mmCIF file of C-alpha atoms and ligand atoms in Angstrom:
data_model
loop_
_atom_site.group_PDB
_atom_site.id
_atom_site.type_symbol
_atom_site.label_atom_id
_atom_site.label_comp_id
_atom_site.label_asym_id
_atom_site.label_seq_id
_atom_site.Cartn_x
_atom_site.Cartn_y
_atom_site.Cartn_z
ATOM 1 C CA MET M 215 -7.954 -19.918 13.071
ATOM 2 C CA THR M 216 -4.823 -20.640 11.020
ATOM 3 C CA ALA M 217 -1.621 -18.842 11.931
ATOM 4 C CA PHE M 218 0.280 -19.544 8.660
ATOM 5 C CA SER M 219 -0.696 -19.238 5.003
ATOM 6 C CA LEU M 220 0.864 -22.638 4.193
ATOM 7 C CA PRO M 221 0.301 -25.987 5.912
ATOM 8 C CA PRO M 222 3.423 -27.410 7.606
ATOM 9 C CA GLU M 223 3.972 -30.099 4.940
ATOM 10 C CA GLU M 224 4.028 -27.523 2.153
ATOM 11 C CA ALA M 225 6.140 -24.994 4.053
ATOM 12 C CA ALA M 226 8.761 -27.457 5.343
ATOM 13 C CA PRO M 227 10.652 -28.104 2.067
ATOM 14 C CA ARG M 228 10.915 -24.337 1.513
ATOM 15 C CA LEU M 229 12.127 -23.410 4.974
ATOM 16 C CA SER M 230 15.724 -23.749 3.791
ATOM 17 C CA VAL M 231 15.311 -20.227 2.410
ATOM 18 C CA ALA M 232 14.275 -18.957 5.871
ATOM 19 C CA ARG M 233 17.288 -20.754 7.383
ATOM 20 C CA ARG M 234 19.594 -19.018 4.891
ATOM 21 C CA THR M 235 18.001 -15.627 5.659
ATOM 22 C CA LEU M 236 18.473 -16.268 9.398
ATOM 23 C CA ALA M 237 22.138 -17.131 8.771
ATOM 24 C CA ARG M 238 22.563 -13.824 6.907
ATOM 25 C CA LEU M 239 20.840 -11.846 9.703
ATOM 26 C CA ARG M 240 23.074 -13.491 12.279
ATOM 27 C CA THR M 241 26.086 -11.748 10.607
ATOM 28 C CA VAL M 242 24.577 -8.257 11.028
ATOM 29 C CA PRO M 243 25.983 -6.203 13.906
ATOM 30 C CA GLY M 244 23.086 -4.869 15.967
ATOM 31 C CA LEU M 245 20.752 -7.677 14.934
ATOM 32 C CA ALA M 246 22.858 -10.825 15.579
ATOM 33 C CA GLU M 247 22.334 -10.823 19.328
ATOM 34 C CA ARG M 248 18.559 -10.972 19.141
ATOM 35 C CA TYR M 249 18.828 -14.349 17.389
ATOM 36 C CA GLU M 250 21.173 -15.808 19.976
ATOM 37 C CA GLY M 251 19.726 -18.944 21.504
ATOM 38 C CA HIS M 252 17.280 -19.406 18.612
ATOM 39 C CA PRO M 253 17.812 -22.712 16.815
ATOM 40 C CA ASP M 254 17.745 -22.906 13.009
ATOM 41 C CA VAL M 255 14.279 -22.772 11.497
ATOM 42 C CA ARG M 256 13.116 -26.356 11.029
ATOM 43 C CA THR M 257 9.402 -25.937 11.648
ATOM 44 C CA LEU M 258 6.693 -23.249 11.447
ATOM 45 C CA ASP M 259 6.618 -23.148 15.263
ATOM 46 C CA GLY M 260 10.319 -22.502 15.252
ATOM 47 C CA LEU M 261 9.785 -19.672 12.818
ATOM 48 C CA ALA M 262 6.993 -18.143 14.893
ATOM 49 C CA ALA M 263 9.373 -18.149 17.915
ATOM 50 C CA LEU M 264 11.865 -15.849 16.146
ATOM 51 C CA PRO M 265 11.730 -12.139 16.949
ATOM 52 C CA PRO M 266 9.921 -10.085 14.259
ATOM 53 C CA LEU M 267 11.754 -7.569 12.092
ATOM 54 C CA ALA M 268 10.633 -3.928 11.742
ATOM 55 C CA LYS M 269 11.370 -1.541 8.884
ATOM 56 C CA ASP M 270 14.423 -0.067 10.564
ATOM 57 C CA ASP M 271 15.823 -3.551 11.248
ATOM 58 C CA LEU M 272 15.627 -4.423 7.605
ATOM 59 C CA ASN M 273 17.472 -1.242 6.695
ATOM 60 C CA THR M 274 20.193 -2.020 9.240
ATOM 61 C CA ALA M 275 20.544 -5.444 7.684
ATOM 62 C CA LEU M 276 20.646 -4.203 4.092
ATOM 63 C CA ALA M 277 23.280 -1.549 4.947
ATOM 64 C CA HIS M 278 25.504 -4.359 6.169
ATOM 65 C CA LEU M 279 24.658 -7.120 3.679
ATOM 66 C CA GLU M 280 24.505 -5.033 0.494
ATOM 67 C CA PRO M 281 22.974 -7.947 -1.450
ATOM 68 C CA ALA M 282 23.501 -8.302 -5.218
ATOM 69 C CA ALA M 283 21.434 -10.175 -7.799
ATOM 70 C CA GLU M 284 23.102 -13.230 -9.275
ATOM 71 C CA HIS M 285 22.058 -12.922 -12.922
ATOM 72 C CA THR M 286 20.732 -9.394 -13.453
ATOM 73 C CA ALA M 287 21.241 -5.833 -12.341
ATOM 74 C CA THR M 288 20.471 -4.995 -8.714
ATOM 75 C CA TRP M 289 17.886 -2.232 -8.397
ATOM 76 C CA LEU M 290 17.704 0.091 -5.431
ATOM 77 C CA PHE M 291 14.241 1.345 -4.478
ATOM 78 C CA GLN M 292 12.791 3.575 -1.774
ATOM 79 C CA SER M 293 11.593 1.457 1.045
ATOM 80 C CA GLY M 294 9.498 2.716 3.890
ATOM 81 C CA GLY M 295 9.720 5.948 5.850
ATOM 82 C CA SER M 296 8.054 9.034 4.454
ATOM 83 C CA THR M 297 10.548 11.410 6.061
ATOM 84 C CA GLY M 298 14.296 11.848 6.101
ATOM 85 C CA ALA M 299 16.721 10.202 3.721
ATOM 86 C CA PRO M 300 15.510 7.322 1.513
ATOM 87 C CA LYS M 301 15.643 3.906 3.041
ATOM 88 C CA LEU M 302 16.520 1.184 0.623
ATOM 89 C CA GLY M 303 15.059 -2.021 -0.656
ATOM 90 C CA TYR M 304 16.823 -4.192 -3.262
ATOM 91 C CA ALA M 305 15.505 -6.292 -6.163
ATOM 92 C CA PRO M 306 16.798 -8.034 -9.271
ATOM 93 C CA THR M 307 15.450 -7.096 -12.707
ATOM 94 C CA GLY M 308 12.082 -8.813 -13.081
ATOM 95 C CA PHE M 309 11.119 -7.835 -9.493
ATOM 96 C CA TYR M 310 9.984 -11.450 -8.733
ATOM 97 C CA MET M 311 6.967 -10.933 -10.977
ATOM 98 C CA ALA M 312 7.390 -14.261 -12.826
ATOM 99 C CA GLY M 313 6.396 -15.940 -9.559
ATOM 100 C CA VAL M 314 3.369 -13.648 -9.328
ATOM 101 C CA HIS M 315 2.366 -14.129 -12.970
ATOM 102 C CA ALA M 316 2.443 -17.920 -12.543
ATOM 103 C CA HIS M 317 -0.506 -17.592 -10.146
ATOM 104 C CA TRP M 318 -2.261 -14.373 -11.159
ATOM 105 C CA GLN M 319 -2.940 -13.195 -14.701
ATOM 106 C CA PRO M 320 -5.157 -10.124 -14.751
ATOM 107 C CA LEU M 321 -3.693 -9.052 -18.121
ATOM 108 C CA ASP M 322 -3.528 -10.900 -21.419
ATOM 109 C CA ARG M 323 -2.139 -10.179 -24.902
ATOM 110 C CA SER M 324 -5.253 -8.316 -25.998
ATOM 111 C CA ASP M 325 -4.949 -5.664 -23.260
ATOM 112 C CA VAL M 326 -3.902 -2.054 -23.674
ATOM 113 C CA PHE M 327 -2.471 -1.377 -20.202
ATOM 114 C CA VAL M 328 -1.879 2.112 -18.755
ATOM 115 C CA ASN M 329 0.871 2.049 -16.145
ATOM 116 C CA ALA M 330 -0.115 5.030 -13.965
ATOM 117 C CA TRP M 331 2.204 4.267 -11.066
ATOM 118 C CA GLY M 332 4.789 7.029 -10.821
ATOM 119 C CA ALA M 333 8.186 6.178 -12.331
ATOM 120 C CA GLY M 334 11.565 7.470 -11.185
ATOM 121 C CA ARG M 335 12.658 8.690 -7.742
ATOM 122 C CA MET M 336 13.449 5.059 -6.831
ATOM 123 C CA TRP M 337 9.771 4.081 -6.687
ATOM 124 C CA GLY M 338 9.211 0.365 -7.309
ATOM 125 C CA ALA M 339 5.576 -0.152 -8.297
ATOM 126 C CA HIS M 340 5.824 1.223 -11.835
ATOM 127 C CA PHE M 341 8.591 -1.256 -12.667
ATOM 128 C CA LEU M 342 6.969 -4.306 -11.136
ATOM 129 C CA ALA M 343 3.754 -3.505 -13.019
ATOM 130 C CA ALA M 344 5.764 -3.147 -16.205
ATOM 131 C CA ALA M 345 7.340 -6.574 -15.555
ATOM 132 C CA LEU M 346 3.909 -8.132 -15.121
ATOM 133 C CA ALA M 347 2.633 -6.519 -18.322
ATOM 134 C CA ASP M 348 5.729 -7.783 -20.098
ATOM 135 C CA LEU M 349 4.967 -11.357 -19.006
ATOM 136 C CA ALA M 350 1.358 -10.885 -20.205
ATOM 137 C CA GLY M 351 2.554 -9.715 -23.605
ATOM 138 C CA CYS M 352 0.060 -6.837 -23.765
ATOM 139 C CA ARG M 353 0.424 -3.289 -25.061
ATOM 140 C CA ILE M 354 1.836 -0.905 -22.446
ATOM 141 C CA ILE M 355 1.306 2.846 -22.109
ATOM 142 C CA ALA M 356 3.930 3.929 -19.544
ATOM 143 C CA LEU M 357 2.189 7.090 -18.316
ATOM 144 C CA GLY M 358 3.513 7.558 -14.782
ATOM 145 C CA SER M 359 2.263 10.538 -12.768
ATOM 146 C CA VAL M 360 0.745 13.684 -14.292
ATOM 147 C CA THR M 361 -0.114 17.118 -12.947
ATOM 148 C CA ALA M 362 -3.674 18.279 -12.241
ATOM 149 C CA ALA M 363 -3.928 20.215 -15.480
ATOM 150 C CA GLU M 364 -2.922 17.183 -17.567
ATOM 151 C CA TYR M 365 -5.737 14.805 -16.597
ATOM 152 C CA GLY M 366 -8.198 16.012 -19.225
ATOM 153 C CA PRO M 367 -5.964 15.727 -22.308
ATOM 154 C CA TRP M 368 -4.530 12.405 -21.202
ATOM 155 C CA LEU M 369 -7.985 10.994 -20.496
ATOM 156 C CA GLU M 370 -9.098 12.000 -24.009
ATOM 157 C CA PHE M 371 -6.007 10.203 -25.365
ATOM 158 C CA LEU M 372 -6.672 7.060 -23.309
ATOM 159 C CA ALA M 373 -10.290 6.956 -24.457
ATOM 160 C CA ALA M 374 -9.159 7.269 -28.100
ATOM 161 C CA ARG M 375 -6.593 4.441 -27.572
ATOM 162 C CA ARG M 376 -9.467 2.317 -26.231
ATOM 163 C CA VAL M 377 -7.463 1.301 -23.179
ATOM 164 C CA THR M 378 -8.643 -1.874 -21.475
ATOM 165 C CA ALA M 379 -6.590 -1.809 -18.284
ATOM 166 C CA ILE M 380 -5.032 0.700 -15.905
ATOM 167 C CA GLY M 381 -2.939 0.328 -12.766
ATOM 168 C CA GLY M 382 -1.979 2.663 -9.916
ATOM 169 C CA THR M 383 -2.304 3.351 -6.222
ATOM 170 C CA PRO M 384 -5.986 3.833 -5.257
ATOM 171 C CA SER M 385 -5.490 7.483 -4.283
ATOM 172 C CA VAL M 386 -3.968 8.258 -7.718
ATOM 173 C CA LEU M 387 -6.637 6.225 -9.509
ATOM 174 C CA ARG M 388 -9.228 8.264 -7.656
ATOM 175 C CA LEU M 389 -7.812 11.451 -9.124
ATOM 176 C CA TRP M 390 -8.011 9.920 -12.621
ATOM 177 C CA PHE M 391 -11.581 8.761 -12.285
ATOM 178 C CA THR M 392 -12.828 11.795 -10.360
ATOM 179 C CA HIS M 393 -11.538 13.971 -13.187
ATOM 180 C CA ALA M 394 -12.957 11.700 -15.864
ATOM 181 C CA ARG M 395 -16.389 11.684 -14.176
ATOM 182 C CA ALA M 396 -16.411 15.464 -13.720
ATOM 183 C CA ALA M 397 -15.303 16.027 -17.319
ATOM 184 C CA GLY M 398 -17.873 13.608 -18.711
ATOM 185 C CA ILE M 399 -15.151 11.380 -20.206
ATOM 186 C CA ARG M 400 -16.012 7.694 -20.517
ATOM 187 C CA LEU M 401 -13.667 4.714 -20.884
ATOM 188 C CA PRO M 402 -16.102 2.091 -22.163
ATOM 189 C CA ASP M 403 -13.379 -0.421 -23.066
ATOM 190 C CA LEU M 404 -11.718 -0.352 -19.648
ATOM 191 C CA ARG M 405 -12.270 -3.715 -17.956
ATOM 192 C CA LYS M 406 -9.392 -4.069 -15.490
ATOM 193 C CA VAL M 407 -8.106 -1.831 -12.721
ATOM 194 C CA LEU M 408 -4.920 -3.075 -11.082
ATOM 195 C CA TRP M 409 -4.012 -1.602 -7.722
ATOM 196 C CA LEU M 410 -1.274 -1.833 -5.130
ATOM 197 C CA GLY M 411 0.147 0.313 -2.394
ATOM 198 C CA GLU M 412 -2.952 1.345 -0.361
ATOM 199 C CA ALA M 413 -6.324 -0.037 0.646
ATOM 200 C CA TRP M 414 -9.037 0.015 -2.010
ATOM 201 C CA GLN M 415 -11.413 2.970 -1.785
ATOM 202 C CA ASP M 416 -15.172 2.548 -2.155
ATOM 203 C CA GLN M 417 -15.439 6.025 -3.730
ATOM 204 C CA LEU M 418 -13.274 4.725 -6.559
ATOM 205 C CA ALA M 419 -15.832 2.048 -7.266
ATOM 206 C CA GLU M 420 -18.558 4.739 -7.408
ATOM 207 C CA ASP M 421 -16.629 6.770 -9.994
ATOM 208 C CA LEU M 422 -15.763 3.632 -11.958
ATOM 209 C CA ALA M 423 -19.428 2.662 -12.180
ATOM 210 C CA VAL M 424 -20.016 5.887 -14.128
ATOM 211 C CA VAL M 425 -16.747 6.256 -16.102
ATOM 212 C CA ALA M 426 -15.992 2.612 -16.876
ATOM 213 C CA PRO M 427 -18.937 0.409 -15.965
ATOM 214 C CA GLN M 428 -17.222 -2.781 -17.158
ATOM 215 C CA ALA M 429 -14.093 -2.237 -15.069
ATOM 216 C CA ARG M 430 -13.328 -4.577 -12.180
ATOM 217 C CA ARG M 431 -10.588 -4.413 -9.635
ATOM 218 C CA TRP M 432 -7.482 -6.702 -9.407
ATOM 219 C CA GLY M 433 -5.446 -6.121 -6.270
ATOM 220 C CA MET M 434 -1.887 -6.834 -5.199
ATOM 221 C CA PHE M 435 -0.659 -6.585 -1.642
ATOM 222 C CA GLY M 436 2.993 -5.977 -0.888
ATOM 223 C CA SER M 437 5.748 -3.540 -0.040
ATOM 224 C CA THR M 438 9.199 -2.629 -1.348
ATOM 225 C CA GLU M 439 10.638 -4.869 1.342
ATOM 226 C CA THR M 440 8.569 -7.978 0.638
ATOM 227 C CA TRP M 441 7.555 -7.280 -2.982
ATOM 228 C CA VAL M 442 4.213 -8.747 -4.007
ATOM 229 C CA VAL M 443 2.960 -11.004 -1.217
ATOM 230 C CA ALA M 444 -0.608 -11.742 -2.271
ATOM 231 C CA THR M 445 -3.182 -10.986 -4.942
ATOM 232 C CA ASN M 446 -6.920 -10.968 -5.353
ATOM 233 C CA THR M 447 -9.537 -11.023 -8.096
ATOM 234 C CA PRO M 448 -12.867 -9.226 -8.615
ATOM 235 C CA ASP M 449 -14.519 -12.186 -6.851
ATOM 236 C CA CYS M 450 -12.637 -11.519 -3.571
ATOM 237 C CA PRO M 451 -13.497 -8.787 -1.070
ATOM 238 C CA ALA M 452 -11.193 -5.803 -1.543
ATOM 239 C CA ASP M 453 -9.480 -6.373 1.813
ATOM 240 C CA THR M 454 -8.824 -10.099 1.223
ATOM 241 C CA PHE M 455 -5.834 -11.474 -0.689
ATOM 242 C CA HIS M 456 -4.474 -14.917 -1.549
ATOM 243 C CA PRO M 457 -0.819 -15.307 -0.520
ATOM 244 C CA LEU M 458 1.586 -16.587 -3.152
ATOM 245 C CA PRO M 459 3.236 -19.915 -2.322
ATOM 246 C CA HIS M 460 6.729 -18.371 -2.127
ATOM 247 C CA GLN M 461 5.509 -15.879 0.494
ATOM 248 C CA LEU M 462 4.786 -17.173 3.969
ATOM 249 C CA VAL M 463 2.267 -15.054 5.799
ATOM 250 C CA HIS M 464 1.884 -15.360 9.583
ATOM 251 C CA ALA M 465 -0.854 -13.807 11.740
ATOM 252 C CA ASP M 466 0.480 -13.130 15.195
ATOM 253 C CA ALA M 467 -1.522 -13.659 18.400
ATOM 254 C CA ASP M 468 -1.806 -9.887 18.704
ATOM 255 C CA GLY M 469 -3.320 -9.536 15.215
ATOM 256 C CA LEU M 470 -0.265 -8.234 13.361
ATOM 257 C CA LEU M 471 0.808 -9.804 10.074
ATOM 258 C CA ASP M 472 4.393 -10.742 9.361
ATOM 259 C CA PHE M 473 6.018 -12.037 6.192
ATOM 260 C CA THR M 474 8.810 -14.508 5.461
ATOM 261 C CA THR M 475 10.201 -15.006 2.002
ATOM 262 C CA LEU M 476 10.502 -18.584 0.687
ATOM 263 C CA ASP M 477 11.950 -17.343 -2.619
ATOM 264 C CA PRO M 478 15.680 -18.180 -2.882
ATOM 265 C CA GLU M 479 16.202 -15.244 -5.257
ATOM 266 C CA MET M 480 14.957 -12.667 -2.714
ATOM 267 C CA LEU M 481 17.615 -10.071 -1.921
ATOM 268 C CA ASN M 482 15.967 -8.408 1.083
ATOM 269 C CA PRO M 483 16.324 -10.571 4.238
ATOM 270 C CA VAL M 484 12.627 -10.833 4.889
ATOM 271 C CA LEU M 485 12.140 -13.037 7.966
ATOM 272 C CA ARG M 486 9.054 -12.406 10.109
ATOM 273 C CA TYR M 487 9.019 -8.896 8.685
ATOM 274 C CA ARG M 488 6.187 -6.646 9.928
ATOM 275 C CA THR M 489 4.797 -4.043 7.540
ATOM 276 C CA GLY M 490 2.655 -2.611 10.329
ATOM 277 C CA ASP M 491 -0.511 -4.097 8.840
ATOM 278 C CA ALA M 492 -2.953 -5.858 11.099
ATOM 279 C CA GLY M 493 -4.917 -8.791 9.743
ATOM 280 C CA GLU M 494 -5.926 -12.433 9.945
ATOM 281 C CA LEU M 495 -5.853 -15.608 7.894
ATOM 282 C CA THR M 496 -9.325 -16.701 6.930
ATOM 283 C CA GLY M 497 -11.418 -18.151 4.121
ATOM 284 C CA CYS M 498 -12.297 -16.139 1.008
ATOM 285 C CA PRO M 499 -15.841 -16.049 -0.335
ATOM 286 C CA CYS M 500 -14.471 -16.462 -3.884
ATOM 287 C CA GLY M 501 -14.197 -20.141 -3.031
ATOM 288 C CA ARG M 502 -10.487 -20.600 -3.680
ATOM 289 C CA ARG M 503 -8.966 -23.097 -1.308
ATOM 290 C CA GLY M 504 -6.345 -22.361 1.344
ATOM 291 C CA PRO M 505 -6.153 -19.560 3.830
ATOM 292 C CA ALA M 506 -6.573 -16.014 2.522
ATOM 293 C CA MET M 507 -5.180 -12.930 4.214
ATOM 294 C CA ARG M 508 -7.721 -10.303 5.328
ATOM 295 C CA VAL M 509 -6.024 -6.959 6.003
ATOM 296 C CA HIS M 510 -7.558 -4.813 8.724
ATOM 297 C CA GLY M 511 -5.436 -1.754 7.989
ATOM 298 C CA ARG M 512 -2.396 -0.259 9.511
ATOM 299 C CA ARG M 513 -1.923 -0.213 13.255
ATOM 300 C CA ASP M 514 0.044 2.985 12.971
ATOM 301 C CA SER M 515 -2.915 5.070 11.783
ATOM 302 C CA VAL M 516 -3.653 6.140 15.383
ATOM 303 C CA VAL M 517 -1.969 9.337 16.549
ATOM 304 C CA GLN M 518 -1.968 10.859 20.007
ATOM 305 C CA VAL M 519 -3.919 14.117 20.317
ATOM 306 C CA ARG M 520 -3.884 15.670 23.773
ATOM 307 C CA GLY M 521 -3.539 12.266 25.384
ATOM 308 C CA LEU M 522 -6.275 10.584 23.316
ATOM 309 C CA GLY M 523 -5.827 8.287 20.312
ATOM 310 C CA LEU M 524 -7.171 9.712 17.063
ATOM 311 C CA ASP M 525 -7.723 7.221 14.230
ATOM 312 C CA VAL M 526 -6.509 9.185 11.245
ATOM 313 C CA ASP M 527 -7.849 6.740 8.653
ATOM 314 C CA GLN M 528 -11.312 6.910 10.210
ATOM 315 C CA VAL M 529 -11.449 10.713 10.034
ATOM 316 C CA ILE M 530 -10.143 10.705 6.453
ATOM 317 C CA ALA M 531 -12.738 8.086 5.442
ATOM 318 C CA HIS M 532 -15.535 10.149 6.991
ATOM 319 C CA ALA M 533 -14.390 13.319 5.221
ATOM 320 C CA GLU M 534 -14.009 11.521 1.886
ATOM 321 C CA ARG M 535 -17.575 10.283 2.041
ATOM 322 C CA ALA M 536 -18.827 13.877 1.992
ATOM 323 C CA PRO M 537 -20.279 14.916 -1.382
ATOM 324 C CA GLY M 538 -17.787 16.740 -3.588
ATOM 325 C CA VAL M 539 -14.694 15.683 -1.624
ATOM 326 C CA ALA M 540 -12.050 13.921 -3.741
ATOM 327 C CA ARG M 541 -9.443 13.475 -1.046
ATOM 328 C CA ALA M 542 -8.798 14.591 2.515
ATOM 329 C CA GLN M 543 -5.720 15.150 4.638
ATOM 330 C CA LEU M 544 -5.204 15.880 8.375
ATOM 331 C CA VAL M 545 -2.695 18.475 9.475
ATOM 332 C CA LEU M 546 -1.780 18.503 13.189
ATOM 333 C CA THR M 547 0.043 21.552 14.462
ATOM 334 C CA ARG M 548 2.115 21.046 17.606
ATOM 335 C CA ARG M 549 3.783 23.571 19.772
ATOM 336 C CA GLY M 550 6.115 22.366 22.531
ATOM 337 C CA GLY M 551 4.937 18.814 21.971
ATOM 338 C CA ARG M 552 1.240 19.743 22.508
ATOM 339 C CA VAL M 553 -1.288 19.630 19.699
ATOM 340 C CA THR M 554 -2.648 23.153 19.247
ATOM 341 C CA GLU M 555 -4.674 22.886 16.084
ATOM 342 C CA LEU M 556 -6.133 20.347 13.716
ATOM 343 C CA ASP M 557 -6.946 21.130 10.099
ATOM 344 C CA VAL M 558 -8.863 18.882 7.767
ATOM 345 C CA LEU M 559 -7.840 19.814 4.221
ATOM 346 C CA LEU M 560 -10.195 18.880 1.421
ATOM 347 C CA LEU M 561 -9.322 18.481 -2.236
ATOM 348 C CA THR M 562 -12.595 18.909 -4.027
ATOM 349 C CA ALA M 563 -13.896 17.238 -7.148
ATOM 350 C CA PRO M 564 -13.738 19.679 -10.091
ATOM 351 C CA GLY M 565 -16.575 22.228 -9.785
ATOM 352 C CA ALA M 566 -17.762 20.926 -6.420
ATOM 353 C CA ALA M 567 -18.194 23.034 -3.268
ATOM 354 C CA PRO M 568 -18.453 20.734 -0.239
ATOM 355 C CA ASP M 569 -20.294 22.050 2.855
ATOM 356 C CA THR M 570 -17.248 22.429 5.140
ATOM 357 C CA GLY M 571 -19.232 23.755 8.077
ATOM 358 C CA ARG M 572 -21.536 20.787 8.071
ATOM 359 C CA LEU M 573 -18.660 18.310 7.683
ATOM 360 C CA ARG M 574 -16.844 19.981 10.596
ATOM 361 C CA ARG M 575 -19.910 19.601 12.833
ATOM 362 C CA GLU M 576 -20.279 15.971 11.743
ATOM 363 C CA LEU M 577 -16.637 15.160 12.461
ATOM 364 C CA LEU M 578 -16.772 16.701 15.918
ATOM 365 C CA ALA M 579 -19.987 14.839 16.693
ATOM 366 C CA ALA M 580 -18.787 11.506 15.329
ATOM 367 C CA THR M 581 -15.238 11.474 16.721
ATOM 368 C CA PHE M 582 -14.962 11.186 20.445
ATOM 369 C CA THR M 583 -11.280 12.161 20.460
ATOM 370 C CA LEU M 584 -11.935 15.420 18.607
ATOM 371 C CA SER M 585 -14.933 16.502 20.634
ATOM 372 C CA THR M 586 -13.191 15.661 23.937
ATOM 373 C CA ALA M 587 -9.667 16.879 23.179
ATOM 374 C CA PHE M 588 -10.936 20.189 21.782
ATOM 375 C CA GLN M 589 -13.905 20.709 24.127
ATOM 376 C CA HIS M 590 -12.481 23.999 25.429
ATOM 377 C CA ASP M 591 -11.242 25.303 22.075
ATOM 378 C CA PRO M 592 -13.389 23.711 19.342
ATOM 379 C CA GLY M 593 -12.435 26.603 17.038
ATOM 380 C CA ASN M 594 -9.009 24.997 16.657
ATOM 381 C CA VAL M 595 -10.569 22.183 14.638
ATOM 382 C CA ARG M 596 -10.989 23.522 11.127
ATOM 383 C CA VAL M 597 -12.194 22.066 7.841
ATOM 384 C CA ARG M 598 -11.317 23.887 4.632
ATOM 385 C CA THR M 599 -10.917 23.274 0.920
ATOM 386 C CA VAL M 600 -7.520 23.644 -0.716
ATOM 387 C CA SER M 601 -6.244 23.520 -4.289
ATOM 388 C CA GLU M 602 -3.520 21.053 -3.355
ATOM 389 C CA LEU M 603 -2.820 18.732 -0.458
ATOM 390 C CA ILE M 604 0.574 18.765 1.217
ATOM 391 C CA GLY M 605 2.833 16.309 -0.558
ATOM 392 C CA ASN M 606 6.170 14.844 0.354
ATOM 393 C CA GLU M 607 8.630 15.932 -2.345
ATOM 394 C CA ARG M 608 10.923 13.019 -1.798
ATOM 395 C CA THR M 609 8.557 10.082 -1.729
ATOM 396 C CA GLY M 610 5.896 11.541 -3.989
ATOM 397 C CA LYS M 611 3.309 10.410 -1.478
ATOM 398 C CA THR M 612 0.557 12.480 -0.027
ATOM 399 C CA ALA M 613 0.315 11.240 3.548
ATOM 400 C CA ALA M 614 -3.047 11.068 5.319
ATOM 401 C CA LEU M 615 -1.452 12.896 8.221
ATOM 402 C CA VAL M 616 0.974 15.799 8.247
ATOM 403 C CA VAL M 617 2.433 16.958 11.562
ATOM 404 C CA ARG M 618 3.700 20.529 11.780
ATOM 405 C CA GLU M 619 5.955 21.536 14.637
ATOM 406 C CA GLU M 620 5.861 25.191 15.632
ATOM 407 C CA THR M 621 8.448 26.738 17.875
HETATM 408 ZN ZN1 ZN W 895 -10.586 -14.867 -3.104
#
């Protein structure tokens, strides 16, 4: 198994960027001491010996460094953390997408591209997708996010415009295509679905097969800290991405991925930065040479319920496979630190009425943690349909798990 996405001879000439990042991090109070005794990064082994950075570390560093772009404006975006005050990530205009476009061109001049990533509120994805579309020279429809009542009219408009490409997070794309399928709207010209921000969802492929049978998925992997790290094509599995040469991906012995920028323009000090994603470097069945990155999902999807680990993503995936369920969300209620209740909220496809009783029985039977933790009070595990999931006003995200503290 390979530990790095680049062989030593290709990485070595670019490690000067990592050395510069290390020098910047050594000036940050609160972080400097952890690098004491570590020599400058001359080799990949030397890099792997450095301590990894977590989200909070990067925010500590940015608060001190306050980096500024050399030739353009400096954009501030929301970075990480779904609660509390916004944490920041920085980027120059262009959002490093020229480096992405040099290796990955899902769009071309003939495309009519719908940018369905939400704009505003310091979210980054809409702007990086716009930068990519700009480099492709295609037509752009900057749609952003819409409310539930607006899907129908907008879908009619998009069908009339004969759109060929759309991009968004998979959970938002699911809402688009669930609505289109339920309303009988077809997008026969749609050939490309760009995605970023979450894992691909198989249910999305099922809706696409009906609504836009020609559409194929083109994925980006990244974060507001690292920006786009890797991309894939319809020929790659949905969980496998090819790292860009200016992004060094490292798979740790414990299965966590970390990222080091080799782009001298990068403003965020990304040096062995961990997004929390687990994964490995492996081959890709598409046949492209060089190690590809297979993402196994986030390590932080496991939450403690009465002393047992509950895999939130697994429960969500199970619920979302049920007929008529568009999206699911877990709500844990805690009192005095102890989990008292667990609610599985279901957003249904238009006109659908999922069998909640049956799904509840299935979830209890299939999930050891649920059946064991609630064996004396199974009535505190509930499954119900709702008209809206619980969103985070600040980030615009609808988290898979919401924890409610009761006093
Ligand atoms: Zn591939």
